[in-house]
Tab-separated table of C-alpha atoms in Angstrom:
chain	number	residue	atom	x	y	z
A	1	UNK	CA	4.266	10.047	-17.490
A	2	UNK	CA	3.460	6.610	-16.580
A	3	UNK	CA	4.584	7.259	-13.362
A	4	UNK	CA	3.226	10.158	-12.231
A	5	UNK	CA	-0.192	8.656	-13.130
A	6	UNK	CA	0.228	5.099	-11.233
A	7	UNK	CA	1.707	7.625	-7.972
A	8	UNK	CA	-1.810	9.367	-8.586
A	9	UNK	CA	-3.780	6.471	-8.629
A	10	UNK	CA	-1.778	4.940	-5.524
A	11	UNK	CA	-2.538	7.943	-4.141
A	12	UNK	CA	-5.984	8.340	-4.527
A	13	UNK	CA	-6.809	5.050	-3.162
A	14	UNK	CA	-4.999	5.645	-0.312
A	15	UNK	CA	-6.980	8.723	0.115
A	16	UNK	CA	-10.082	6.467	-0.264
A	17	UNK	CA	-8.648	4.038	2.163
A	18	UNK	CA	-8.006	6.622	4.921
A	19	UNK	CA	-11.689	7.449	4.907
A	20	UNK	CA	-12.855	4.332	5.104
A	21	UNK	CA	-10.597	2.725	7.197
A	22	UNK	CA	-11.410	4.193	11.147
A	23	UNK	CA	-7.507	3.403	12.187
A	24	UNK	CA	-5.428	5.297	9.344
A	25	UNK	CA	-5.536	9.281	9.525
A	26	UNK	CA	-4.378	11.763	7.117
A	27	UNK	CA	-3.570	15.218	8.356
A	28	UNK	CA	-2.838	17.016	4.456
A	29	UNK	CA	-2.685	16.254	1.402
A	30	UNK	CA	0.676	16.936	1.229
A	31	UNK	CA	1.248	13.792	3.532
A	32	UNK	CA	-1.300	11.337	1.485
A	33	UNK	CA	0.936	11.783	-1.207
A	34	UNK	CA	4.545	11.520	-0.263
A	35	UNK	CA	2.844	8.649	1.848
A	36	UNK	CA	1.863	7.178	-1.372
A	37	UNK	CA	4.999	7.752	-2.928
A	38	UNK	CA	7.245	6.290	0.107
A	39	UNK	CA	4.382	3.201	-0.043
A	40	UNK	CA	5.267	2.702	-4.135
A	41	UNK	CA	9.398	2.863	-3.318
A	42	UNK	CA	8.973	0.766	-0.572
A	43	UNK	CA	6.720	-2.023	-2.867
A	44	UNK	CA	9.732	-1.019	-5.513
A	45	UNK	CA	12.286	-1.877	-2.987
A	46	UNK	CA	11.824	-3.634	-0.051
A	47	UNK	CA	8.878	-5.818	-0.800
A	48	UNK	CA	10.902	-8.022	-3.339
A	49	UNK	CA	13.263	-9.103	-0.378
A	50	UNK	CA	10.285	-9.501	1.558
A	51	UNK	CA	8.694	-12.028	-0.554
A	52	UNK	CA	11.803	-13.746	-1.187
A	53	UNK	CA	12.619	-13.750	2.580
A	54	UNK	CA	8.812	-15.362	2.990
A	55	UNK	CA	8.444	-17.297	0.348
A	56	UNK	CA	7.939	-20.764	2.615
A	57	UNK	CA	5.283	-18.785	4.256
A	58	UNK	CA	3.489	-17.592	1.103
A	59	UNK	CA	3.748	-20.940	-1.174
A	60	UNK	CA	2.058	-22.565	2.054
A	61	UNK	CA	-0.860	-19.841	2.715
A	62	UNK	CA	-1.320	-19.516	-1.666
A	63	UNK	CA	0.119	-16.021	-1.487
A	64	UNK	CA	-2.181	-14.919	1.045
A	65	UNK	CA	0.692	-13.686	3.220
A	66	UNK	CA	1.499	-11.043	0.677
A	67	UNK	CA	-1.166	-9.214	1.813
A	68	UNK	CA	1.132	-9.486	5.578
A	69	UNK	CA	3.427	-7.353	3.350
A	70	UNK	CA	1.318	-5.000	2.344
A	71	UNK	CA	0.454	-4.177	5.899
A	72	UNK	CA	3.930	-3.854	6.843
A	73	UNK	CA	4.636	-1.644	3.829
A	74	UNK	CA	1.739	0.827	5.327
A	75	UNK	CA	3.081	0.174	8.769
A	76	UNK	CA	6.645	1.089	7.996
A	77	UNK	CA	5.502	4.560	5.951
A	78	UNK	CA	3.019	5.360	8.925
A	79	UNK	CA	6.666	5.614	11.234
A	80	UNK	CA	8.214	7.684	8.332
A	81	UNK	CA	5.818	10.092	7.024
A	82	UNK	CA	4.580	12.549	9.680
A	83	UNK	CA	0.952	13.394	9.199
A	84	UNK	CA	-0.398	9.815	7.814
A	85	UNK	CA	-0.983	8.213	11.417
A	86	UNK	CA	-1.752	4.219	11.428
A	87	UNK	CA	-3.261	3.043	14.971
A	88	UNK	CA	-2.157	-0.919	14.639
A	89	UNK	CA	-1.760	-3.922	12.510
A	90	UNK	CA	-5.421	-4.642	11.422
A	91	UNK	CA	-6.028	-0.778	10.153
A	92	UNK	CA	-2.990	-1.669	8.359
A	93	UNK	CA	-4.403	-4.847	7.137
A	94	UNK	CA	-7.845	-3.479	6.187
A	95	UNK	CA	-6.468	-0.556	4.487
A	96	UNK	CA	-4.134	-2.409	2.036
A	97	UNK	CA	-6.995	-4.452	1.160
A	98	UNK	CA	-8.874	-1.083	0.137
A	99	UNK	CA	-5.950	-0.077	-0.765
A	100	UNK	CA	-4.992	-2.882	-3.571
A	101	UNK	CA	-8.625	-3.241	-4.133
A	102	UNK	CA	-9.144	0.268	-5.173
A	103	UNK	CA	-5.952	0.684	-7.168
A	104	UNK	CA	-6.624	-2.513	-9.402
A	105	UNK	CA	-9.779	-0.917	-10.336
A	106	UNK	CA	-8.445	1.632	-11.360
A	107	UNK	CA	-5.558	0.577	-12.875
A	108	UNK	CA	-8.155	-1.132	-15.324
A	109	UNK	CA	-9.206	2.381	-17.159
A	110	UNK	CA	-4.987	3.524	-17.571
A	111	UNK	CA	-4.066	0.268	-19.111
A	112	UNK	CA	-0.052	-0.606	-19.409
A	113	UNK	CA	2.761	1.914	-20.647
């Protein structure tokens, strides 16, 4: 249950994101959310090897290059999901910031498992 309610909270703040951010276009709904869900396996999966990979790089920019990640993350799903369209890096960038911005709020009124 836990689950299903972080992938809906994912999801709606990529929803949120996509109308905010000019660069990142959603065509259905159905694509916003297996978009969200290939986003959460990818954080699940590849982002750990990521960070290790970079970890120089983020002890020496305080973890600010995480958010480099995060971009990449929405970069990579935006080449496998057809119908969630991202136009470069910096709609990338701006929309994981909405992105992580929005789901920690929201996070706040779920709580922990």
């Amino acid at each position: 249950m836990y689950f299903l309610i972080k992938w809906a909270i994912n999801t709606i703040a990529l929803g949120v994101a996509a109308i905010i951010v000019k660069g990142v276009v959603v065509h259905s709904v159905v694509a916003l959310a297996v978009a969200s869900l290939i986003i959460g396996f990818l954080n699940a999966s590849l982002k750990p090897i990521m960070i290790i990979l970079t970890l120089p790089l983020n002890i020496l920019t305080m973890g600010l290059f995480t958010l480099v990640i995060n971009t990449i993350m929405i970069l990579i799903t935006s080449q496998i999901v057809r119908g969630f369209d991202v136009s470069g890096f910096w709609a990338a960038f701006v929309a994981s910031l909405f992105m992580s911005f929005i789901s920690f709020i929201l996070s706040m009124f779920v709580g922990e498992e």
